[in-house]
Amino acid sequence: MNLQKTVYTILLATIAVAPCGAYALDYNVGRVGFKLTGYGTAGILEPDFNTPDFVGDWRVRGEMDVRASDDNKLGLVYALDASAIDEDKWMREAFAYWQNRNLGRMEIGFTDSIARKLGVGLPDVGGLRVNDKPLFYKKIHPSGPVISDTTLTTGRGGLRMNLATMPIGMAQYGLSVVGLTDDFDYAVDAGLKIRRPSGKVKTAYSFGASFMSRPDGYRTDAYTPRVYADWRAQVSGGMNLQYNSWMWGLTARLVYDENPIGPISDGLAVGTGVSYDILNYSISATYILSDTGVWNHDVDDYIDHTAIASFRYKYSENVDCWVSLGITTETPFLAAGLRLTF
């Protein structure tokens, strides 16, 4: 490892994202509110502990809302991030919503499915975006299809309507329908989250299911082939358990394609992880198993194992740095970076 080159790369990355914090905004005028949030992460990643390579991530999200009455709020949301740019898209999400404090929330536009929004992720304190199209696969290309996300998703590319209740006791329910896209005819998603946020042991459970009619060149995981099939079904489940400063998570996602044409991209992904916080320091360990080709006996499975250990130091409310050491099935790697939030 060339230490001088590594330090120099991190410094350049820090300068690149540092101005983001200057534009934070949270402003209210009467019944109208404006909010701008986001983050920028810049650092390095070294596959096989060899030559450092720049890795960056960022997201900007703007929201405007109007309090129509004491119980009702209308709003608009637009967000853009590095993941969307990688896929040549002009937005991560763009939608309008209506929220009633007694009934729930309705969203119409381009956004994640309700099953994903009510899902839970894996504990991770690094900056490699483990729960959303991991950054390390931008530098370490797998030799086979990998289902990297253990939370159910049907993408953000079609016009969608999400409906979610307000919490009813410990439970919250949701349903979404999406169409008007070239990727499939339509998709229906359902989600459930059960939370117990008080007490010495805090828990959250999530369950999701979806049905997609005639996927035609559809792809949500960036590391799987496009899907051509009669239909696609998915189910997912997850659990987060918190005890004092300890957090443990367990998630799973199953994907099934009926009569697929071309390369196989369905299967299962299972993940688990644990994290611990003390003062300004956090550590975590995360493991994800991806197995594609599970339902098709005419092809060999492609199995990928990924394990990551991460450390984070929070310098201030808006600035922290992180280091991650990990290994995929074929490649170990080291990553480090700086994250600014606003």
mmCIF file of C-alpha atoms in Angstrom:
data_model
loop_
_atom_site.group_PDB
_atom_site.id
_atom_site.type_symbol
_atom_site.label_atom_id
_atom_site.label_comp_id
_atom_site.label_asym_id
_atom_site.label_seq_id
_atom_site.Cartn_x
_atom_site.Cartn_y
_atom_site.Cartn_z
ATOM 1 C CA MET A 1 0.000 0.000 0.000
ATOM 2 C CA ASN A 2 1.315 3.457 -0.941
ATOM 3 C CA LEU A 3 0.458 5.399 2.227
ATOM 4 C CA GLN A 4 1.311 8.798 0.767
ATOM 5 C CA LYS A 5 -0.935 8.205 -2.250
ATOM 6 C CA THR A 6 -3.723 6.937 -0.004
ATOM 7 C CA VAL A 7 -3.668 10.012 2.241
ATOM 8 C CA TYR A 8 -3.495 12.313 -0.779
ATOM 9 C CA THR A 9 -6.552 10.633 -2.325
ATOM 10 C CA ILE A 10 -8.592 11.036 0.855
ATOM 11 C CA LEU A 11 -7.674 14.731 1.076
ATOM 12 C CA LEU A 12 -8.806 15.344 -2.502
ATOM 13 C CA ALA A 13 -12.064 13.509 -1.855
ATOM 14 C CA THR A 14 -12.689 15.553 1.289
ATOM 15 C CA ILE A 15 -12.304 18.799 -0.626
ATOM 16 C CA ALA A 16 -14.716 17.516 -3.277
ATOM 17 C CA VAL A 17 -17.623 16.973 -0.885
ATOM 18 C CA ALA A 18 -16.907 19.573 1.797
ATOM 19 C CA PRO A 19 -18.999 22.409 0.288
ATOM 20 C CA CYS A 20 -22.209 20.340 0.627
ATOM 21 C CA GLY A 21 -22.752 21.290 4.253
ATOM 22 C CA ALA A 22 -22.927 25.000 3.460
ATOM 23 C CA TYR A 23 -26.275 24.594 1.684
ATOM 24 C CA ALA A 24 -28.279 22.906 4.424
ATOM 25 C CA LEU A 25 -31.731 24.446 4.700
ATOM 26 C CA ASP A 26 -34.729 24.044 6.999
ATOM 27 C CA TYR A 27 -37.062 26.998 6.596
ATOM 28 C CA ASN A 28 -40.726 27.628 7.480
ATOM 29 C CA VAL A 29 -42.993 30.498 6.450
ATOM 30 C CA GLY A 30 -46.453 30.273 7.953
ATOM 31 C CA ARG A 31 -47.933 26.966 6.841
ATOM 32 C CA VAL A 32 -45.253 26.325 4.194
ATOM 33 C CA GLY A 33 -42.016 24.510 4.983
ATOM 34 C CA PHE A 34 -38.843 23.833 2.990
ATOM 35 C CA LYS A 35 -36.164 21.300 3.880
ATOM 36 C CA LEU A 36 -32.938 20.249 2.164
ATOM 37 C CA THR A 37 -30.905 17.324 3.506
ATOM 38 C CA GLY A 38 -28.128 15.127 2.214
ATOM 39 C CA TYR A 39 -24.705 13.655 2.674
ATOM 40 C CA GLY A 40 -21.418 13.229 0.847
ATOM 41 C CA THR A 41 -18.942 10.399 1.321
ATOM 42 C CA ALA A 42 -15.522 10.307 -0.270
ATOM 43 C CA GLY A 43 -12.658 7.898 0.228
ATOM 44 C CA ILE A 44 -10.699 5.015 -1.223
ATOM 45 C CA LEU A 45 -11.178 1.308 -1.795
ATOM 46 C CA GLU A 46 -8.338 -1.165 -2.316
ATOM 47 C CA PRO A 47 -9.291 -4.534 -3.871
ATOM 48 C CA ASP A 48 -6.767 -7.210 -2.873
ATOM 49 C CA PHE A 49 -5.095 -4.535 -0.677
ATOM 50 C CA ASN A 50 -3.434 -3.248 -3.805
ATOM 51 C CA THR A 51 -3.799 0.039 -5.701
ATOM 52 C CA PRO A 52 -6.127 2.583 -4.015
ATOM 53 C CA ASP A 53 -9.128 3.596 -6.100
ATOM 54 C CA PHE A 54 -11.400 6.555 -5.407
ATOM 55 C CA VAL A 55 -14.910 5.733 -4.217
ATOM 56 C CA GLY A 56 -17.609 8.325 -3.644
ATOM 57 C CA ASP A 57 -21.249 8.484 -2.662
ATOM 58 C CA TRP A 58 -23.732 11.316 -2.142
ATOM 59 C CA ARG A 59 -27.415 12.138 -1.874
ATOM 60 C CA VAL A 60 -29.434 15.366 -1.896
ATOM 61 C CA ARG A 61 -33.131 15.422 -0.923
ATOM 62 C CA GLY A 62 -35.440 18.422 -1.062
ATOM 63 C CA GLU A 63 -38.953 18.620 0.382
ATOM 64 C CA MET A 64 -41.649 21.284 0.386
ATOM 65 C CA ASP A 65 -44.793 20.852 2.477
ATOM 66 C CA VAL A 66 -47.977 22.814 3.126
ATOM 67 C CA ARG A 67 -50.063 22.328 6.268
ATOM 68 C CA ALA A 68 -53.553 22.426 4.747
ATOM 69 C CA SER A 69 -55.118 21.988 8.197
ATOM 70 C CA ASP A 70 -54.155 20.808 11.657
ATOM 71 C CA ASP A 71 -54.606 17.176 10.529
ATOM 72 C CA ASN A 72 -53.541 17.333 6.879
ATOM 73 C CA LYS A 73 -50.267 18.066 5.127
ATOM 74 C CA LEU A 74 -49.450 18.156 1.402
ATOM 75 C CA GLY A 75 -45.929 17.890 0.086
ATOM 76 C CA LEU A 76 -43.494 17.436 -2.783
ATOM 77 C CA VAL A 77 -40.223 15.473 -2.603
ATOM 78 C CA TYR A 78 -37.298 15.297 -5.008
ATOM 79 C CA ALA A 79 -34.055 13.417 -4.420
ATOM 80 C CA LEU A 80 -30.969 12.654 -6.471
ATOM 81 C CA ASP A 81 -28.001 10.466 -5.543
ATOM 82 C CA ALA A 82 -24.914 8.721 -6.874
ATOM 83 C CA SER A 83 -26.812 5.464 -7.405
ATOM 84 C CA ALA A 84 -29.274 7.157 -9.766
ATOM 85 C CA ILE A 85 -26.476 8.850 -11.716
ATOM 86 C CA ASP A 86 -24.739 5.483 -12.122
ATOM 87 C CA GLU A 87 -27.891 4.218 -13.853
ATOM 88 C CA ASP A 88 -28.279 7.355 -16.028
ATOM 89 C CA LYS A 89 -31.430 8.451 -14.196
ATOM 90 C CA TRP A 90 -32.417 12.045 -13.434
ATOM 91 C CA MET A 91 -33.812 11.320 -9.968
ATOM 92 C CA ARG A 92 -33.740 8.869 -7.104
ATOM 93 C CA GLU A 93 -37.320 9.751 -6.260
ATOM 94 C CA ALA A 94 -39.843 12.440 -7.196
ATOM 95 C CA PHE A 95 -43.340 12.289 -5.748
ATOM 96 C CA ALA A 96 -46.215 14.180 -4.140
ATOM 97 C CA TYR A 97 -47.862 13.129 -0.899
ATOM 98 C CA TRP A 98 -50.859 13.720 1.312
ATOM 99 C CA GLN A 99 -50.541 12.911 5.006
ATOM 100 C CA ASN A 100 -53.323 12.748 7.572
ATOM 101 C CA ARG A 101 -52.274 12.373 11.190
ATOM 102 C CA ASN A 102 -55.200 10.044 11.932
ATOM 103 C CA LEU A 103 -55.350 7.934 8.763
ATOM 104 C CA GLY A 104 -51.887 7.711 7.240
ATOM 105 C CA ARG A 105 -50.062 8.770 4.105
ATOM 106 C CA MET A 106 -50.552 8.532 0.335
ATOM 107 C CA GLU A 107 -47.695 9.023 -2.143
ATOM 108 C CA ILE A 108 -47.964 9.336 -5.931
ATOM 109 C CA GLY A 109 -44.910 9.510 -8.171
ATOM 110 C CA PHE A 110 -41.571 7.796 -8.595
ATOM 111 C CA THR A 111 -40.378 6.347 -5.310
ATOM 112 C CA ASP A 112 -39.592 3.094 -3.484
ATOM 113 C CA SER A 113 -42.293 0.502 -2.900
ATOM 114 C CA ILE A 114 -44.063 0.429 0.443
ATOM 115 C CA ALA A 115 -42.552 -2.977 1.220
ATOM 116 C CA ARG A 116 -39.101 -1.417 1.072
ATOM 117 C CA LYS A 117 -40.070 1.689 3.042
ATOM 118 C CA LEU A 118 -41.483 -0.455 5.841
ATOM 119 C CA GLY A 119 -38.500 -2.817 5.735
ATOM 120 C CA VAL A 120 -35.530 -2.978 8.101
ATOM 121 C CA GLY A 121 -31.871 -3.102 7.091
ATOM 122 C CA LEU A 122 -28.672 -4.602 8.398
ATOM 123 C CA PRO A 123 -26.584 -2.781 11.023
ATOM 124 C CA ASP A 124 -23.562 -1.193 9.341
ATOM 125 C CA VAL A 125 -21.489 1.811 10.381
ATOM 126 C CA GLY A 126 -19.244 1.968 7.301
ATOM 127 C CA GLY A 127 -19.750 4.095 4.212
ATOM 128 C CA LEU A 128 -20.119 1.404 1.544
ATOM 129 C CA ARG A 129 -23.926 1.533 1.282
ATOM 130 C CA VAL A 130 -24.417 -2.090 2.330
ATOM 131 C CA ASN A 131 -28.241 -1.790 2.348
ATOM 132 C CA ASP A 132 -28.584 -0.096 -1.053
ATOM 133 C CA LYS A 133 -26.564 -1.324 -4.060
ATOM 134 C CA PRO A 134 -23.193 -1.657 -2.276
ATOM 135 C CA LEU A 135 -20.365 0.568 -3.439
ATOM 136 C CA PHE A 136 -17.682 -2.115 -3.286
ATOM 137 C CA TYR A 137 -19.210 -3.898 -6.293
ATOM 138 C CA LYS A 138 -18.491 -0.806 -8.379
ATOM 139 C CA LYS A 139 -14.807 -1.672 -7.974
ATOM 140 C CA ILE A 140 -14.999 -5.453 -7.474
ATOM 141 C CA HIS A 141 -17.082 -6.910 -10.306
ATOM 142 C CA PRO A 142 -18.556 -10.291 -9.343
ATOM 143 C CA SER A 143 -18.095 -13.130 -11.818
ATOM 144 C CA GLY A 144 -21.780 -14.084 -11.503
ATOM 145 C CA PRO A 145 -25.179 -12.541 -10.662
ATOM 146 C CA VAL A 146 -25.440 -11.203 -7.090
ATOM 147 C CA ILE A 147 -28.648 -10.286 -5.244
ATOM 148 C CA SER A 148 -26.992 -7.720 -3.016
ATOM 149 C CA ASP A 149 -30.072 -6.175 -1.375
ATOM 150 C CA THR A 150 -31.865 -8.221 1.272
ATOM 151 C CA THR A 151 -34.829 -5.809 1.410
ATOM 152 C CA LEU A 152 -37.653 -6.290 -1.091
ATOM 153 C CA THR A 153 -37.777 -3.766 -3.917
ATOM 154 C CA THR A 154 -39.568 -3.311 -7.243
ATOM 155 C CA GLY A 155 -37.622 -0.241 -8.301
ATOM 156 C CA ARG A 156 -38.423 3.449 -8.666
ATOM 157 C CA GLY A 157 -38.823 3.648 -12.443
ATOM 158 C CA GLY A 158 -42.621 3.388 -12.756
ATOM 159 C CA LEU A 159 -45.451 5.670 -11.674
ATOM 160 C CA ARG A 160 -46.428 4.409 -8.225
ATOM 161 C CA MET A 161 -49.077 4.960 -5.580
ATOM 162 C CA ASN A 162 -48.125 4.097 -1.990
ATOM 163 C CA LEU A 163 -50.640 3.865 0.833
ATOM 164 C CA ALA A 164 -49.511 3.489 4.452
ATOM 165 C CA THR A 165 -51.493 3.612 7.657
ATOM 166 C CA MET A 166 -50.491 5.471 10.762
ATOM 167 C CA PRO A 167 -49.185 3.065 13.441
ATOM 168 C CA ILE A 168 -52.075 0.973 14.758
ATOM 169 C CA GLY A 169 -50.839 -0.186 18.116
ATOM 170 C CA MET A 170 -47.380 -1.544 17.332
ATOM 171 C CA ALA A 171 -48.181 -2.317 13.662
ATOM 172 C CA GLN A 172 -48.111 -0.283 10.460
ATOM 173 C CA TYR A 173 -49.509 -1.540 7.150
ATOM 174 C CA GLY A 174 -48.905 -0.513 3.564
ATOM 175 C CA LEU A 175 -49.885 -1.280 -0.023
ATOM 176 C CA SER A 176 -48.552 0.031 -3.326
ATOM 177 C CA VAL A 177 -49.394 -0.318 -7.024
ATOM 178 C CA VAL A 178 -47.078 0.665 -9.876
ATOM 179 C CA GLY A 179 -47.500 0.780 -13.654
ATOM 180 C CA LEU A 180 -46.861 3.054 -16.666
ATOM 181 C CA THR A 181 -43.374 1.689 -17.263
ATOM 182 C CA ASP A 182 -41.669 -0.215 -20.078
ATOM 183 C CA ASP A 183 -40.072 -2.634 -17.590
ATOM 184 C CA PHE A 184 -43.244 -4.614 -16.722
ATOM 185 C CA ASP A 185 -47.051 -4.515 -16.984
ATOM 186 C CA TYR A 186 -47.750 -3.729 -13.336
ATOM 187 C CA ALA A 187 -46.587 -4.618 -9.823
ATOM 188 C CA VAL A 188 -48.358 -4.818 -6.474
ATOM 189 C CA ASP A 189 -46.480 -4.631 -3.159
ATOM 190 C CA ALA A 190 -47.582 -5.065 0.445
ATOM 191 C CA GLY A 191 -45.669 -4.354 3.632
ATOM 192 C CA LEU A 192 -46.028 -4.720 7.380
ATOM 193 C CA LYS A 193 -43.855 -3.375 10.170
ATOM 194 C CA ILE A 194 -44.250 -4.201 13.858
ATOM 195 C CA ARG A 195 -42.291 -2.057 16.315
ATOM 196 C CA ARG A 196 -41.760 -2.005 20.029
ATOM 197 C CA PRO A 197 -39.696 1.181 20.471
ATOM 198 C CA SER A 198 -39.823 1.348 24.287
ATOM 199 C CA GLY A 199 -38.435 -0.846 27.022
ATOM 200 C CA LYS A 200 -34.980 -2.199 27.713
ATOM 201 C CA VAL A 201 -35.061 -4.326 24.567
ATOM 202 C CA LYS A 202 -36.380 -2.523 21.456
ATOM 203 C CA THR A 203 -37.498 -4.572 18.457
ATOM 204 C CA ALA A 204 -38.715 -4.049 14.912
ATOM 205 C CA TYR A 205 -40.033 -6.713 12.541
ATOM 206 C CA SER A 206 -40.875 -6.271 8.874
ATOM 207 C CA PHE A 207 -42.557 -8.433 6.241
ATOM 208 C CA GLY A 208 -43.019 -7.726 2.546
ATOM 209 C CA ALA A 209 -44.469 -9.374 -0.554
ATOM 210 C CA SER A 210 -44.817 -8.358 -4.195
ATOM 211 C CA PHE A 211 -46.105 -9.615 -7.541
ATOM 212 C CA MET A 212 -44.877 -8.281 -10.890
ATOM 213 C CA SER A 213 -46.579 -9.114 -14.188
ATOM 214 C CA ARG A 214 -44.408 -9.807 -17.251
ATOM 215 C CA PRO A 215 -41.047 -8.213 -16.417
ATOM 216 C CA ASP A 216 -39.505 -7.148 -19.734
ATOM 217 C CA GLY A 217 -35.865 -6.205 -19.343
ATOM 218 C CA TYR A 218 -36.448 -5.261 -15.708
ATOM 219 C CA ARG A 219 -33.568 -5.039 -13.199
ATOM 220 C CA THR A 220 -33.358 -3.716 -9.648
ATOM 221 C CA ASP A 221 -30.079 -5.230 -8.482
ATOM 222 C CA ALA A 222 -27.244 -3.698 -10.462
ATOM 223 C CA TYR A 223 -25.326 -7.005 -10.408
ATOM 224 C CA THR A 224 -27.993 -9.330 -11.891
ATOM 225 C CA PRO A 225 -29.077 -9.763 -15.534
ATOM 226 C CA ARG A 226 -32.246 -8.139 -16.809
ATOM 227 C CA VAL A 227 -35.396 -10.196 -16.241
ATOM 228 C CA TYR A 228 -37.684 -11.532 -18.981
ATOM 229 C CA ALA A 229 -40.376 -13.806 -17.509
ATOM 230 C CA ASP A 230 -44.113 -14.446 -17.208
ATOM 231 C CA TRP A 231 -44.133 -12.999 -13.703
ATOM 232 C CA ARG A 232 -41.912 -12.337 -10.687
ATOM 233 C CA ALA A 233 -42.823 -12.872 -7.035
ATOM 234 C CA GLN A 234 -40.856 -11.749 -3.998
ATOM 235 C CA VAL A 235 -41.130 -12.099 -0.238
ATOM 236 C CA SER A 236 -38.921 -10.598 2.449
ATOM 237 C CA GLY A 237 -38.598 -10.484 6.205
ATOM 238 C CA GLY A 238 -36.383 -8.742 8.697
ATOM 239 C CA MET A 239 -35.745 -8.126 12.359
ATOM 240 C CA ASN A 240 -33.818 -5.496 14.303
ATOM 241 C CA LEU A 241 -33.174 -6.005 18.000
ATOM 242 C CA GLN A 242 -31.584 -3.292 20.153
ATOM 243 C CA TYR A 243 -30.295 -3.753 23.687
ATOM 244 C CA ASN A 244 -28.608 -0.683 25.163
ATOM 245 C CA SER A 245 -25.865 0.171 22.638
ATOM 246 C CA TRP A 246 -26.029 -3.201 20.863
ATOM 247 C CA MET A 247 -27.987 -3.710 17.638
ATOM 248 C CA TRP A 248 -28.549 -7.042 15.881
ATOM 249 C CA GLY A 249 -30.244 -7.458 12.539
ATOM 250 C CA LEU A 250 -31.409 -10.378 10.413
ATOM 251 C CA THR A 251 -32.928 -9.962 6.925
ATOM 252 C CA ALA A 252 -33.859 -12.192 3.982
ATOM 253 C CA ARG A 253 -35.293 -11.780 0.478
ATOM 254 C CA LEU A 254 -36.553 -14.488 -1.887
ATOM 255 C CA VAL A 255 -37.038 -13.828 -5.612
ATOM 256 C CA TYR A 256 -38.813 -16.205 -8.008
ATOM 257 C CA ASP A 257 -39.268 -15.796 -11.777
ATOM 258 C CA GLU A 258 -41.811 -17.894 -13.673
ATOM 259 C CA ASN A 259 -40.536 -19.215 -17.044
ATOM 260 C CA PRO A 260 -37.520 -16.879 -17.274
ATOM 261 C CA ILE A 261 -35.869 -16.311 -20.644
ATOM 262 C CA GLY A 262 -32.107 -15.847 -20.737
ATOM 263 C CA PRO A 263 -29.672 -15.711 -17.800
ATOM 264 C CA ILE A 264 -31.020 -16.601 -14.377
ATOM 265 C CA SER A 265 -31.335 -13.710 -11.902
ATOM 266 C CA ASP A 266 -33.657 -15.017 -9.194
ATOM 267 C CA GLY A 267 -32.782 -16.745 -5.938
ATOM 268 C CA LEU A 268 -32.305 -15.612 -2.386
ATOM 269 C CA ALA A 269 -30.238 -13.225 -0.285
ATOM 270 C CA VAL A 270 -29.811 -13.562 3.480
ATOM 271 C CA GLY A 271 -27.927 -11.194 5.753
ATOM 272 C CA THR A 272 -27.114 -10.643 9.382
ATOM 273 C CA GLY A 273 -25.127 -8.056 11.281
ATOM 274 C CA VAL A 274 -24.339 -6.577 14.669
ATOM 275 C CA SER A 275 -23.197 -3.114 15.753
ATOM 276 C CA TYR A 276 -22.129 -1.420 18.980
ATOM 277 C CA ASP A 277 -21.946 2.277 19.890
ATOM 278 C CA ILE A 278 -19.890 3.853 22.665
ATOM 279 C CA LEU A 279 -19.482 7.626 22.951
ATOM 280 C CA ASN A 280 -18.326 8.854 19.504
ATOM 281 C CA TYR A 281 -17.223 5.404 18.306
ATOM 282 C CA SER A 282 -19.160 2.672 16.492
ATOM 283 C CA ILE A 283 -18.214 -0.774 15.232
ATOM 284 C CA SER A 284 -20.145 -3.291 13.147
ATOM 285 C CA ALA A 285 -19.838 -6.686 11.466
ATOM 286 C CA THR A 286 -22.072 -7.629 8.526
ATOM 287 C CA TYR A 287 -22.488 -10.804 6.457
ATOM 288 C CA ILE A 288 -24.571 -11.333 3.291
ATOM 289 C CA LEU A 289 -25.140 -14.570 1.361
ATOM 290 C CA SER A 290 -26.459 -14.384 -2.221
ATOM 291 C CA ASP A 291 -27.535 -17.542 -4.072
ATOM 292 C CA THR A 292 -28.875 -17.212 -7.644
ATOM 293 C CA GLY A 293 -30.227 -20.104 -9.667
ATOM 294 C CA VAL A 294 -31.738 -21.764 -6.615
ATOM 295 C CA TRP A 295 -35.092 -22.573 -8.263
ATOM 296 C CA ASN A 296 -33.702 -23.677 -11.638
ATOM 297 C CA HIS A 297 -32.033 -27.102 -11.665
ATOM 298 C CA ASP A 298 -30.830 -26.724 -15.259
ATOM 299 C CA VAL A 299 -28.135 -24.225 -14.265
ATOM 300 C CA ASP A 300 -25.484 -24.145 -11.564
ATOM 301 C CA ASP A 301 -26.023 -21.843 -8.603
ATOM 302 C CA TYR A 302 -23.791 -18.821 -8.232
ATOM 303 C CA ILE A 303 -23.125 -18.237 -4.541
ATOM 304 C CA ASP A 304 -21.483 -15.097 -3.198
ATOM 305 C CA HIS A 305 -20.368 -14.563 0.404
ATOM 306 C CA THR A 306 -19.628 -11.037 1.611
ATOM 307 C CA ALA A 307 -18.361 -10.159 5.089
ATOM 308 C CA ILE A 308 -17.486 -6.638 6.265
ATOM 309 C CA ALA A 309 -16.174 -5.232 9.546
ATOM 310 C CA SER A 310 -16.393 -1.450 9.965
ATOM 311 C CA PHE A 311 -15.308 1.243 12.402
ATOM 312 C CA ARG A 312 -16.652 4.804 12.561
ATOM 313 C CA TYR A 313 -15.539 7.840 14.538
ATOM 314 C CA LYS A 314 -17.989 10.717 14.830
ATOM 315 C CA TYR A 315 -15.981 13.914 15.024
ATOM 316 C CA SER A 316 -19.047 16.165 15.241
ATOM 317 C CA GLU A 317 -22.751 16.139 14.445
ATOM 318 C CA ASN A 318 -22.020 16.580 10.731
ATOM 319 C CA VAL A 319 -18.576 15.042 10.246
ATOM 320 C CA ASP A 320 -17.365 11.477 10.754
ATOM 321 C CA CYS A 321 -14.807 9.102 9.268
ATOM 322 C CA TRP A 322 -14.959 5.348 8.704
ATOM 323 C CA VAL A 323 -12.802 2.337 7.859
ATOM 324 C CA SER A 324 -14.051 -0.997 6.511
ATOM 325 C CA LEU A 325 -12.277 -4.315 6.029
ATOM 326 C CA GLY A 326 -14.148 -6.885 3.962
ATOM 327 C CA ILE A 327 -14.064 -9.858 1.651
ATOM 328 C CA THR A 328 -16.298 -11.091 -1.157
ATOM 329 C CA THR A 329 -16.169 -14.655 -2.469
ATOM 330 C CA GLU A 330 -13.181 -13.794 -4.626
ATOM 331 C CA THR A 331 -11.644 -10.545 -3.376
ATOM 332 C CA PRO A 332 -10.625 -9.062 -0.014
ATOM 333 C CA PHE A 333 -10.685 -5.265 0.237
ATOM 334 C CA LEU A 334 -9.908 -2.306 2.465
ATOM 335 C CA ALA A 335 -11.879 0.950 2.344
ATOM 336 C CA ALA A 336 -11.738 4.245 4.243
ATOM 337 C CA GLY A 337 -13.406 7.609 3.882
ATOM 338 C CA LEU A 338 -14.929 10.785 5.278
ATOM 339 C CA ARG A 339 -18.656 11.501 5.485
ATOM 340 C CA LEU A 340 -20.325 14.893 5.766
ATOM 341 C CA THR A 341 -24.045 15.230 6.473
ATOM 342 C CA PHE A 342 -26.397 18.201 6.446
#
